[in-house]
mmCIF file of C-alpha atoms in Angstrom:
data_model
loop_
_atom_site.group_PDB
_atom_site.id
_atom_site.type_symbol
_atom_site.label_atom_id
_atom_site.label_comp_id
_atom_site.label_asym_id
_atom_site.label_seq_id
_atom_site.Cartn_x
_atom_site.Cartn_y
_atom_site.Cartn_z
ATOM 1 C CA SER A 77 -206.951 -76.131 136.078
ATOM 2 C CA GLN A 78 -210.182 -77.211 134.429
ATOM 3 C CA GLU A 79 -212.531 -79.473 136.329
ATOM 4 C CA LEU A 80 -213.452 -81.543 133.278
ATOM 5 C CA GLU A 81 -210.758 -83.389 131.392
ATOM 6 C CA GLN A 82 -211.311 -84.893 127.963
ATOM 7 C CA SER A 83 -209.309 -87.480 126.108
ATOM 8 C CA PRO A 84 -208.003 -87.782 123.551
ATOM 9 C CA GLN A 85 -207.308 -84.178 122.631
ATOM 10 C CA SER A 86 -207.507 -85.029 118.948
ATOM 11 C CA LEU A 87 -208.439 -88.021 116.884
ATOM 12 C CA ILE A 88 -208.122 -88.985 113.248
ATOM 13 C CA VAL A 89 -210.166 -91.991 112.146
ATOM 14 C CA GLN A 90 -210.958 -93.569 108.841
ATOM 15 C CA GLU A 91 -214.531 -93.400 107.642
ATOM 16 C CA GLY A 92 -216.509 -96.370 108.914
ATOM 17 C CA LYS A 93 -214.440 -96.871 112.058
ATOM 18 C CA ASN A 94 -215.760 -96.626 115.605
ATOM 19 C CA LEU A 95 -214.340 -94.228 118.164
ATOM 20 C CA THR A 96 -214.715 -93.217 121.805
ATOM 21 C CA ILE A 97 -214.164 -89.897 123.556
ATOM 22 C CA ASN A 98 -213.912 -89.703 127.339
ATOM 23 C CA CYS A 99 -214.770 -86.978 129.809
ATOM 24 C CA THR A 100 -213.636 -87.203 133.435
ATOM 25 C CA SER A 101 -214.518 -85.060 136.405
ATOM 26 C CA SER A 102 -212.880 -84.836 139.812
ATOM 27 C CA LYS A 103 -216.311 -84.196 141.334
ATOM 28 C CA THR A 104 -219.690 -85.872 141.165
ATOM 29 C CA LEU A 105 -221.647 -84.586 138.222
ATOM 30 C CA TYR A 106 -225.281 -83.582 138.512
ATOM 31 C CA GLY A 107 -225.738 -83.347 134.780
ATOM 32 C CA LEU A 108 -223.311 -83.966 131.943
ATOM 33 C CA TYR A 109 -223.758 -82.422 128.511
ATOM 34 C CA TRP A 110 -222.233 -83.302 125.195
ATOM 35 C CA TYR A 111 -221.943 -80.690 122.475
ATOM 36 C CA LYS A 112 -220.539 -80.710 118.980
ATOM 37 C CA GLN A 113 -218.960 -77.738 117.265
ATOM 38 C CA LYS A 114 -218.276 -77.398 113.599
ATOM 39 C CA TYR A 115 -215.105 -75.463 112.972
ATOM 40 C CA GLY A 116 -215.517 -71.753 113.678
ATOM 41 C CA GLU A 117 -219.154 -71.996 114.692
ATOM 42 C CA GLY A 118 -221.278 -72.196 117.826
ATOM 43 C CA LEU A 119 -221.989 -75.335 119.816
ATOM 44 C CA ILE A 120 -224.798 -77.732 119.012
ATOM 45 C CA PHE A 121 -226.364 -79.706 121.846
ATOM 46 C CA LEU A 122 -226.147 -83.492 121.461
ATOM 47 C CA MET A 123 -227.244 -85.106 124.714
ATOM 48 C CA MET A 124 -227.649 -84.660 128.440
ATOM 49 C CA LEU A 125 -227.057 -87.393 131.004
ATOM 50 C CA GLN A 126 -228.182 -87.135 134.596
ATOM 51 C CA LYS A 127 -228.461 -90.494 136.252
ATOM 52 C CA GLY A 128 -225.646 -92.864 137.114
ATOM 53 C CA GLY A 129 -225.479 -95.612 134.513
ATOM 54 C CA GLU A 130 -227.616 -93.656 132.082
ATOM 55 C CA GLU A 131 -227.084 -94.191 128.379
ATOM 56 C CA LYS A 132 -228.552 -92.222 125.492
ATOM 57 C CA SER A 133 -228.290 -92.579 121.752
ATOM 58 C CA HIS A 134 -228.911 -90.286 118.831
ATOM 59 C CA GLU A 135 -228.380 -91.721 115.380
ATOM 60 C CA LYS A 136 -224.898 -93.266 115.536
ATOM 61 C CA ILE A 137 -223.766 -91.455 118.675
ATOM 62 C CA THR A 138 -224.116 -93.038 122.124
ATOM 63 C CA ALA A 139 -223.213 -91.388 125.397
ATOM 64 C CA LYS A 140 -222.953 -93.007 128.826
ATOM 65 C CA LEU A 141 -222.531 -91.712 132.353
ATOM 66 C CA ASP A 142 -220.842 -94.085 134.773
ATOM 67 C CA GLU A 143 -222.445 -95.231 138.016
ATOM 68 C CA LYS A 144 -220.353 -92.896 140.135
ATOM 69 C CA LYS A 145 -221.292 -89.984 137.876
ATOM 70 C CA GLN A 146 -217.714 -88.859 137.442
ATOM 71 C CA GLN A 147 -216.975 -90.107 133.952
ATOM 72 C CA SER A 148 -218.785 -90.063 130.649
ATOM 73 C CA SER A 149 -217.968 -91.545 127.280
ATOM 74 C CA LEU A 150 -219.179 -90.641 123.822
ATOM 75 C CA HIS A 151 -219.083 -93.412 121.265
ATOM 76 C CA ILE A 152 -219.541 -92.983 117.525
ATOM 77 C CA THR A 153 -220.295 -96.055 115.458
ATOM 78 C CA ALA A 154 -219.292 -96.255 111.804
ATOM 79 C CA SER A 155 -217.952 -92.702 111.635
ATOM 80 C CA GLN A 156 -218.761 -90.462 108.668
ATOM 81 C CA PRO A 157 -217.225 -87.194 107.449
ATOM 82 C CA SER A 158 -220.267 -85.386 108.885
ATOM 83 C CA HIS A 159 -219.088 -86.420 112.372
ATOM 84 C CA ALA A 160 -215.973 -84.288 112.052
ATOM 85 C CA GLY A 161 -215.708 -81.379 114.448
ATOM 86 C CA ILE A 162 -214.929 -80.598 118.056
ATOM 87 C CA TYR A 163 -216.738 -82.498 120.789
ATOM 88 C CA LEU A 164 -217.053 -80.901 124.196
ATOM 89 C CA CYS A 165 -218.437 -82.166 127.466
ATOM 90 C CA GLY A 166 -219.896 -79.692 129.922
ATOM 91 C CA ALA A 167 -221.347 -79.693 133.417
ATOM 92 C CA TYR A 168 -222.676 -77.326 136.023
ATOM 93 C CA THR A 169 -220.023 -77.208 138.715
ATOM 94 C CA GLY A 170 -219.757 -75.350 141.970
ATOM 95 C CA THR A 171 -223.095 -73.563 141.795
ATOM 96 C CA ALA A 172 -226.183 -74.547 139.859
ATOM 97 C CA SER A 173 -225.526 -71.677 137.483
ATOM 98 C CA LYS A 174 -221.831 -72.147 136.667
ATOM 99 C CA LEU A 175 -221.520 -74.130 133.446
ATOM 100 C CA THR A 176 -217.993 -75.247 132.591
ATOM 101 C CA PHE A 177 -216.578 -77.325 129.769
ATOM 102 C CA GLY A 178 -213.813 -79.767 129.112
ATOM 103 C CA THR A 179 -210.782 -79.251 126.951
ATOM 104 C CA GLY A 180 -212.482 -80.590 123.817
ATOM 105 C CA THR A 181 -211.681 -83.367 121.357
ATOM 106 C CA ARG A 182 -211.021 -82.523 117.728
ATOM 107 C CA LEU A 183 -212.228 -85.301 115.449
ATOM 108 C CA GLN A 184 -211.207 -85.715 111.828
ATOM 109 C CA VAL A 185 -212.713 -88.420 109.641
ATOM 110 C CA THR A 186 -210.713 -89.403 106.595
ATOM 111 C CA LEU A 187 -212.082 -91.049 103.469
ATOM 112 C CA ASP B 235 -236.501 -71.145 117.008
ATOM 113 C CA VAL B 236 -234.471 -70.266 120.062
ATOM 114 C CA LYS B 237 -231.792 -67.745 119.451
ATOM 115 C CA VAL B 238 -228.623 -66.395 120.964
ATOM 116 C CA THR B 239 -227.211 -63.623 118.839
ATOM 117 C CA GLN B 240 -223.730 -62.182 119.068
ATOM 118 C CA SER B 241 -223.282 -58.763 117.546
ATOM 119 C CA SER B 242 -220.254 -59.532 115.368
ATOM 120 C CA ARG B 243 -218.775 -62.653 113.773
ATOM 121 C CA TYR B 244 -215.372 -61.067 113.223
ATOM 122 C CA LEU B 245 -213.743 -58.130 114.926
ATOM 123 C CA VAL B 246 -210.307 -56.556 114.633
ATOM 124 C CA LYS B 247 -209.220 -54.107 117.324
ATOM 125 C CA ARG B 248 -206.033 -52.338 118.273
ATOM 126 C CA THR B 249 -204.084 -52.901 121.465
ATOM 127 C CA GLY B 250 -205.356 -50.644 124.225
ATOM 128 C CA GLU B 251 -208.822 -50.146 122.750
ATOM 129 C CA LYS B 252 -211.943 -50.695 124.829
ATOM 130 C CA VAL B 253 -213.928 -53.478 123.227
ATOM 131 C CA PHE B 254 -217.579 -54.401 123.691
ATOM 132 C CA LEU B 255 -218.955 -57.797 122.726
ATOM 133 C CA GLU B 256 -222.727 -57.973 122.821
ATOM 134 C CA CYS B 257 -224.967 -60.981 123.270
ATOM 135 C CA VAL B 258 -228.755 -61.087 123.121
ATOM 136 C CA GLN B 259 -231.063 -64.032 123.798
ATOM 137 C CA ASP B 260 -234.778 -64.253 123.083
ATOM 138 C CA MET B 261 -235.666 -67.166 125.366
ATOM 139 C CA ASP B 262 -236.177 -65.288 128.644
ATOM 140 C CA HIS B 263 -233.298 -67.259 130.170
ATOM 141 C CA GLU B 264 -231.989 -66.349 133.595
ATOM 142 C CA ASN B 265 -228.433 -67.593 133.043
ATOM 143 C CA MET B 266 -226.010 -66.112 130.568
ATOM 144 C CA PHE B 267 -222.358 -66.967 130.001
ATOM 145 C CA TRP B 268 -219.260 -65.704 128.244
ATOM 146 C CA TYR B 269 -216.501 -68.114 127.213
ATOM 147 C CA ARG B 270 -213.329 -67.879 125.240
ATOM 148 C CA GLN B 271 -212.127 -70.752 123.132
ATOM 149 C CA ASP B 272 -208.491 -71.401 122.304
ATOM 150 C CA PRO B 273 -206.914 -74.447 120.618
ATOM 151 C CA GLY B 274 -206.125 -77.180 123.104
ATOM 152 C CA LEU B 275 -207.818 -75.345 125.981
ATOM 153 C CA GLY B 276 -211.469 -75.972 125.186
ATOM 154 C CA LEU B 277 -214.047 -73.478 126.407
ATOM 155 C CA ARG B 278 -213.005 -71.435 129.407
ATOM 156 C CA LEU B 279 -215.600 -69.549 131.391
ATOM 157 C CA ILE B 280 -214.909 -65.828 131.755
ATOM 158 C CA TYR B 281 -218.026 -64.571 133.534
ATOM 159 C CA PHE B 282 -221.581 -65.687 134.045
ATOM 160 C CA SER B 283 -224.777 -64.099 135.253
ATOM 161 C CA TYR B 284 -227.819 -65.720 136.833
ATOM 162 C CA ASP B 285 -230.022 -62.627 136.962
ATOM 163 C CA VAL B 286 -230.205 -59.015 135.879
ATOM 164 C CA LYS B 287 -227.356 -56.968 137.390
ATOM 165 C CA MET B 288 -225.902 -60.134 138.945
ATOM 166 C CA LYS B 289 -222.530 -61.400 137.789
ATOM 167 C CA GLU B 290 -220.067 -64.009 138.916
ATOM 168 C CA LYS B 291 -216.452 -64.517 137.947
ATOM 169 C CA GLY B 292 -215.692 -67.612 135.979
ATOM 170 C CA ASP B 293 -212.311 -69.277 135.713
ATOM 171 C CA ILE B 294 -210.463 -66.566 133.755
ATOM 172 C CA PRO B 295 -212.011 -63.142 134.525
ATOM 173 C CA GLU B 296 -208.779 -61.126 134.494
ATOM 174 C CA GLY B 297 -208.810 -58.360 131.908
ATOM 175 C CA TYR B 298 -212.577 -58.601 131.379
ATOM 176 C CA SER B 299 -215.722 -57.155 132.854
ATOM 177 C CA VAL B 300 -219.399 -57.716 132.087
ATOM 178 C CA SER B 301 -222.676 -55.896 132.203
ATOM 179 C CA ARG B 302 -226.216 -57.201 132.455
ATOM 180 C CA GLU B 303 -228.671 -54.333 132.656
ATOM 181 C CA LYS B 304 -231.497 -56.223 130.941
ATOM 182 C CA LYS B 305 -232.390 -59.884 131.151
ATOM 183 C CA GLU B 306 -231.922 -60.525 127.457
ATOM 184 C CA ARG B 307 -228.549 -58.815 127.039
ATOM 185 C CA PHE B 308 -225.129 -59.730 128.408
ATOM 186 C CA SER B 309 -222.122 -57.651 127.398
ATOM 187 C CA LEU B 310 -218.467 -58.586 127.660
ATOM 188 C CA ILE B 311 -216.040 -55.685 127.994
ATOM 189 C CA LEU B 312 -212.330 -55.708 127.373
ATOM 190 C CA GLU B 313 -211.211 -52.578 129.189
ATOM 191 C CA SER B 314 -207.886 -52.342 127.366
ATOM 192 C CA ALA B 315 -207.507 -54.982 124.697
ATOM 193 C CA SER B 316 -204.257 -56.902 124.529
ATOM 194 C CA THR B 317 -202.910 -59.319 121.947
ATOM 195 C CA ASN B 318 -203.326 -62.267 124.327
ATOM 196 C CA GLN B 319 -207.069 -61.632 124.216
ATOM 197 C CA THR B 320 -207.156 -62.619 120.563
ATOM 198 C CA SER B 321 -209.555 -65.543 120.625
ATOM 199 C CA MET B 322 -212.967 -66.914 119.740
ATOM 200 C CA TYR B 323 -215.604 -65.648 122.174
ATOM 201 C CA LEU B 324 -218.817 -67.570 122.703
ATOM 202 C CA CYS B 325 -221.945 -66.473 124.500
ATOM 203 C CA ALA B 326 -224.557 -68.882 125.874
ATOM 204 C CA SER B 327 -227.767 -68.801 127.854
ATOM 205 C CA SER B 328 -229.830 -71.295 129.856
ATOM 206 C CA THR B 329 -232.788 -71.351 132.148
ATOM 207 C CA GLN B 330 -232.427 -71.779 135.912
ATOM 208 C CA GLY B 331 -232.397 -75.376 137.084
ATOM 209 C CA GLN B 332 -230.686 -77.925 139.280
ATOM 210 C CA GLY B 333 -227.799 -78.527 136.915
ATOM 211 C CA ASN B 334 -230.101 -80.022 134.341
ATOM 212 C CA THR B 335 -230.772 -77.315 131.801
ATOM 213 C CA GLU B 336 -229.380 -77.202 128.298
ATOM 214 C CA ALA B 337 -227.390 -74.144 127.264
ATOM 215 C CA PHE B 338 -227.852 -72.496 123.873
ATOM 216 C CA PHE B 339 -224.922 -70.891 122.136
ATOM 217 C CA GLY B 340 -224.366 -67.992 119.809
ATOM 218 C CA GLN B 341 -222.294 -68.314 116.660
ATOM 219 C CA GLY B 342 -219.208 -66.835 118.235
ATOM 220 C CA THR B 343 -217.115 -63.717 117.703
ATOM 221 C CA ARG B 344 -213.600 -64.140 116.453
ATOM 222 C CA LEU B 345 -211.656 -61.236 117.930
ATOM 223 C CA THR B 346 -208.207 -60.288 116.709
ATOM 224 C CA VAL B 347 -206.227 -57.711 118.673
ATOM 225 C CA VAL B 348 -203.364 -56.200 116.707
#
Protein backbone atom coordinates (compact mmCIF):
# COMPACT_ATOMS: atom_id res chain seq x y z
CA SER A 1 0.00 0.00 0.00
CA GLN A 2 1.13 3.56 -0.62
CA GLU A 3 2.21 5.67 2.31
CA LEU A 4 0.57 8.84 1.00
CA GLU A 5 -3.15 8.89 0.37
CA GLN A 6 -4.86 11.64 -1.59
CA SER A 7 -8.50 12.59 -1.74
CA PRO A 8 -10.55 12.98 -3.73
CA GLN A 9 -9.29 10.79 -6.55
CA SER A 10 -10.97 13.02 -9.10
CA LEU A 11 -12.78 16.31 -9.09
CA ILE A 12 -14.89 18.23 -11.56
CA VAL A 13 -15.55 21.87 -10.69
CA GLN A 14 -17.09 24.77 -12.50
CA GLU A 15 -14.82 27.64 -13.44
CA GLY A 16 -14.65 30.18 -10.64
CA LYS A 17 -15.31 27.70 -7.84
CA ASN A 18 -12.92 26.92 -5.00
CA LEU A 19 -11.64 23.43 -4.30
CA THR A 20 -9.46 21.52 -1.85
CA ILE A 21 -7.29 18.44 -2.29
CA ASN A 22 -5.99 16.51 0.71
CA CYS A 23 -2.89 14.43 1.25
CA THR A 24 -2.53 12.21 4.32
CA SER A 25 0.43 10.27 5.60
CA SER A 26 0.60 7.54 8.22
CA LYS A 27 4.02 8.86 9.25
CA THR A 28 5.45 12.23 10.19
CA LEU A 29 6.56 14.09 7.12
CA TYR A 30 9.89 15.86 6.94
CA GLY A 31 9.01 17.65 3.74
CA LEU A 32 5.86 17.58 1.65
CA TYR A 33 5.84 18.47 -2.03
CA TRP A 34 3.02 19.38 -4.33
CA TYR A 35 3.34 18.83 -8.06
CA LYS A 36 1.04 19.39 -10.99
CA GLN A 37 1.00 17.31 -14.14
CA LYS A 38 -0.63 18.23 -17.39
CA TYR A 39 -2.04 15.20 -19.12
CA GLY A 40 0.68 13.00 -20.61
CA GLU A 41 3.55 15.19 -19.49
CA GLY A 42 6.12 15.40 -16.71
CA LEU A 43 5.53 16.87 -13.27
CA ILE A 44 5.89 20.55 -12.47
CA PHE A 45 6.91 21.55 -8.96
CA LEU A 46 4.40 23.79 -7.15
CA MET A 47 5.44 24.07 -3.51
CA MET A 48 7.34 22.47 -0.67
CA LEU A 49 6.25 22.56 2.96
CA GLN A 50 8.52 21.62 5.82
CA LYS A 51 7.37 23.07 9.09
CA GLY A 52 4.25 22.16 11.03
CA GLY A 53 1.59 24.78 10.42
CA GLU A 54 3.40 26.15 7.40
CA GLU A 55 1.36 27.71 4.62
CA LYS A 56 2.53 28.81 1.19
CA SER A 57 0.78 30.46 -1.71
CA HIS A 58 1.51 30.80 -5.39
CA GLU A 59 -0.96 32.78 -7.45
CA LYS A 60 -4.34 31.23 -6.59
CA ILE A 61 -2.97 28.04 -5.06
CA THR A 62 -2.39 27.71 -1.31
CA ALA A 63 -0.90 24.70 0.43
CA LYS A 64 -0.79 23.99 4.16
CA LEU A 65 0.93 21.41 6.32
CA ASP A 66 -0.81 20.60 9.59
CA GLU A 67 0.87 20.96 12.98
CA LYS A 68 1.47 17.24 13.33
CA LYS A 69 3.03 17.16 9.86
CA GLN A 70 0.92 14.24 8.72
CA GLN A 71 -1.60 15.98 6.52
CA SER A 72 -1.46 18.62 3.84
CA SER A 73 -4.13 20.39 1.86
CA LEU A 74 -3.98 22.19 -1.46
CA HIS A 75 -6.58 24.86 -2.01
CA ILE A 76 -7.36 26.54 -5.32
CA THR A 77 -9.34 29.75 -5.26
CA ALA A 78 -11.51 30.77 -8.21
CA SER A 79 -10.48 27.84 -10.40
CA GLN A 80 -9.66 28.37 -14.08
CA PRO A 81 -9.32 25.93 -16.99
CA SER A 82 -5.53 26.32 -16.70
CA HIS A 83 -5.73 24.61 -13.29
CA ALA A 84 -6.87 21.37 -14.87
CA GLY A 85 -4.51 18.44 -14.55
CA ILE A 86 -3.31 15.89 -12.04
CA TYR A 87 -2.11 17.06 -8.64
CA LEU A 88 0.28 14.86 -6.72
CA CYS A 89 1.73 15.13 -3.25
CA GLY A 90 5.13 13.61 -2.56
CA ALA A 91 7.45 13.09 0.38
CA TYR A 92 10.74 11.48 1.26
CA THR A 93 9.85 8.43 3.30
CA GLY A 94 11.91 5.75 4.93
CA THR A 95 15.32 7.06 3.92
CA ALA A 96 16.29 10.59 3.00
CA SER A 97 16.63 9.49 -0.61
CA LYS A 98 13.37 7.59 -1.16
CA LEU A 99 10.82 9.93 -2.72
CA THR A 100 7.29 8.55 -2.94
CA PHE A 101 4.03 10.02 -4.15
CA GLY A 102 0.36 9.85 -3.43
CA THR A 103 -2.33 8.41 -5.62
CA GLY A 104 -3.01 11.71 -7.39
CA THR A 105 -6.09 13.86 -7.89
CA ARG A 106 -7.40 14.49 -11.38
CA LEU A 107 -8.96 17.93 -11.65
CA GLN A 108 -11.26 19.04 -14.45
CA VAL A 109 -12.53 22.61 -14.67
CA THR A 110 -15.66 23.14 -16.71
CA LEU A 111 -16.75 26.39 -18.31
CA ASP B 1 17.52 25.56 -17.37
CA VAL B 2 17.66 22.33 -15.42
CA LYS B 3 16.95 19.28 -17.45
CA VAL B 4 15.98 15.67 -17.09
CA THR B 5 15.79 14.00 -20.46
CA GLN B 6 14.18 10.67 -21.23
CA SER B 7 15.29 9.02 -24.42
CA SER B 8 11.85 8.34 -25.91
CA ARG B 9 8.38 9.85 -25.53
CA TYR B 10 6.63 6.83 -27.01
CA LEU B 11 7.77 3.25 -27.32
CA VAL B 12 6.07 0.11 -28.59
CA LYS B 13 7.68 -3.24 -27.79
CA ARG B 14 6.73 -6.87 -28.13
CA THR B 15 6.14 -9.26 -25.26
CA GLY B 16 9.38 -10.91 -24.20
CA GLU B 17 11.66 -8.19 -25.56
CA LYS B 18 14.37 -6.63 -23.41
CA VAL B 19 13.61 -2.95 -23.09
CA PHE B 20 15.90 -0.11 -22.04
CA LEU B 21 14.58 3.24 -20.87
CA GLU B 22 17.26 5.89 -20.54
CA CYS B 23 17.30 8.99 -18.38
CA VAL B 24 19.94 11.71 -18.30
CA GLN B 25 20.16 14.72 -15.99
CA ASP B 26 22.47 17.70 -16.30
CA MET B 27 22.25 19.03 -12.74
CA ASP B 28 24.90 16.86 -11.08
CA HIS B 29 22.21 15.38 -8.82
CA GLU B 30 23.03 12.47 -6.56
CA ASN B 31 19.51 11.00 -6.46
CA MET B 32 17.72 9.55 -9.43
CA PHE B 33 14.35 7.80 -9.56
CA TRP B 34 12.20 5.70 -11.85
CA TYR B 35 8.41 5.67 -11.45
CA ARG B 36 5.52 4.22 -13.34
CA GLN B 37 2.21 6.00 -13.51
CA ASP B 38 -1.11 4.25 -13.97
CA PRO B 39 -4.64 5.69 -13.71
CA GLY B 40 -5.91 5.67 -10.15
CA LEU B 41 -2.57 4.51 -8.74
CA GLY B 42 -0.56 7.72 -8.90
CA LEU B 43 3.21 7.49 -9.19
CA ARG B 44 4.73 4.28 -7.91
CA LEU B 45 8.43 4.09 -7.23
CA ILE B 46 10.23 1.27 -9.05
CA TYR B 47 13.87 1.90 -8.17
CA PHE B 48 16.00 4.76 -6.98
CA SER B 49 19.68 5.50 -6.75
CA TYR B 50 21.53 7.84 -4.41
CA ASP B 51 24.98 7.48 -5.96
CA VAL B 52 26.82 5.96 -8.88
CA LYS B 53 26.49 2.15 -8.90
CA MET B 54 24.15 2.34 -5.89
CA LYS B 55 20.54 1.28 -6.26
CA GLU B 56 17.63 0.63 -3.96
CA LYS B 57 14.35 -1.12 -4.62
CA GLY B 58 11.29 1.03 -4.53
CA ASP B 59 7.76 -0.20 -3.95
CA ILE B 60 7.28 -2.20 -7.16
CA PRO B 61 10.68 -3.48 -8.39
CA GLU B 62 9.49 -6.86 -9.68
CA GLY B 63 10.19 -7.35 -13.38
CA TYR B 64 12.60 -4.40 -13.53
CA SER B 65 16.26 -3.73 -13.00
CA VAL B 66 18.34 -0.56 -13.17
CA SER B 67 21.82 0.57 -13.97
CA ARG B 68 23.73 3.65 -12.88
CA GLU B 69 27.26 3.56 -14.23
CA LYS B 70 27.60 7.34 -14.47
CA LYS B 71 26.20 10.01 -12.20
CA GLU B 72 24.15 11.67 -14.91
CA ARG B 73 22.53 8.54 -16.35
CA PHE B 74 20.01 6.14 -14.84
CA SER B 75 18.66 3.30 -16.97
CA LEU B 76 15.55 1.24 -16.37
CA ILE B 77 15.59 -2.27 -17.82
CA LEU B 78 12.65 -4.53 -18.47
CA GLU B 79 14.32 -7.92 -18.78
CA SER B 80 11.37 -9.54 -20.55
CA ALA B 81 8.59 -7.09 -21.28
CA SER B 82 5.05 -8.12 -20.47
CA THR B 83 1.73 -6.50 -21.29
CA ASN B 84 1.18 -5.52 -17.65
CA GLN B 85 4.23 -3.28 -17.95
CA THR B 86 2.40 -1.06 -20.41
CA SER B 87 2.46 2.27 -18.61
CA MET B 88 3.83 5.79 -18.44
CA TYR B 89 7.37 5.80 -17.03
CA LEU B 90 8.78 8.89 -15.39
CA CYS B 91 12.35 9.61 -14.40
CA ALA B 92 13.35 12.22 -11.80
CA SER B 93 16.45 13.51 -10.09
CA SER B 94 17.22 15.51 -6.95
CA THR B 95 20.17 16.58 -4.90
CA GLN B 96 21.02 14.95 -1.57
CA GLY B 97 19.33 16.53 1.42
CA GLN B 98 17.40 15.90 4.60
CA GLY B 99 14.09 15.31 2.87
CA ASN B 100 13.96 18.87 1.68
CA THR B 101 15.11 18.85 -1.91
CA GLU B 102 12.89 19.35 -4.92
CA ALA B 103 12.85 16.64 -7.58
CA PHE B 104 12.92 17.46 -11.29
CA PHE B 105 11.09 15.26 -13.74
CA GLY B 106 11.53 14.19 -17.32
CA GLN B 107 8.69 14.33 -19.82
CA GLY B 108 7.88 10.67 -19.47
CA THR B 109 7.98 7.64 -21.75
CA ARG B 110 4.72 6.02 -22.69
CA LEU B 111 5.53 2.35 -23.18
CA THR B 112 3.12 -0.04 -24.86
CA VAL B 113 3.89 -3.76 -24.77
CA VAL B 114 1.98 -5.75 -27.36
